[in-house]
Amino acid sequence: MSFDELKLPPPKLIISASSILIICVWLFIDFAIRDPSTILFALIALGSDVLVRNLTSGPFTDRYWFVLVLVQSIFSVIFFLLPAVCFSLFSAKRYKSEIISLVLLIWLVFYLASLVFIFDLRMIISFL
């Protein structure tokens, strides 16, 4: 099987479906595991918490926790979409859509892996 025979969905569909998948994975990790065990997860979770607490107040954030979850979900999608959309836009004229789709799928797998288990936070903290 050669690369020309590879049938992948268009990049727009991959980006749309990836956004939904990332939100589902984020919510599952946030509600089921509730332990920021990777650097990316901690960055999104703690950064969103600091942002919401500074814009509102601590008691508001504690009472209306769904606002924090919404901001965390938005940030997790934004961190994925910025490189994906930039690559898709800048390489649309140079490469075929199959290559762009393949690169987007590779980026999705790497992003989800770094959100779930790559770059362990405990390892970094042990070095400090």
mmCIF file of C-alpha atoms in Angstrom, residues 36-44 114 118-121 124:
data_model
loop_
_atom_site.group_PDB
_atom_site.id
_atom_site.type_symbol
_atom_site.label_atom_id
_atom_site.label_comp_id
_atom_site.label_asym_id
_atom_site.label_seq_id
_atom_site.Cartn_x
_atom_site.Cartn_y
_atom_site.Cartn_z
ATOM 1 C CA PRO A 36 -2.850 16.697 37.146
ATOM 2 C CA SER A 37 -0.222 14.095 36.385
ATOM 3 C CA THR A 38 1.259 15.662 33.249
ATOM 4 C CA ILE A 39 2.741 19.063 32.601
ATOM 5 C CA LEU A 40 0.162 19.970 29.948
ATOM 6 C CA PHE A 41 -2.751 18.936 32.169
ATOM 7 C CA ALA A 42 -1.361 20.937 35.098
ATOM 8 C CA LEU A 43 -0.697 23.952 32.893
ATOM 9 C CA ILE A 44 -4.265 24.004 31.611
ATOM 10 C CA SER A 114 0.987 14.515 26.399
ATOM 11 C CA ILE A 118 3.762 11.897 28.466
ATOM 12 C CA PHE A 119 5.861 14.460 30.391
ATOM 13 C CA ASP A 120 5.051 13.302 33.895
ATOM 14 C CA LEU A 121 4.742 16.167 36.365
ATOM 15 C CA ILE A 124 9.872 17.301 36.782
#
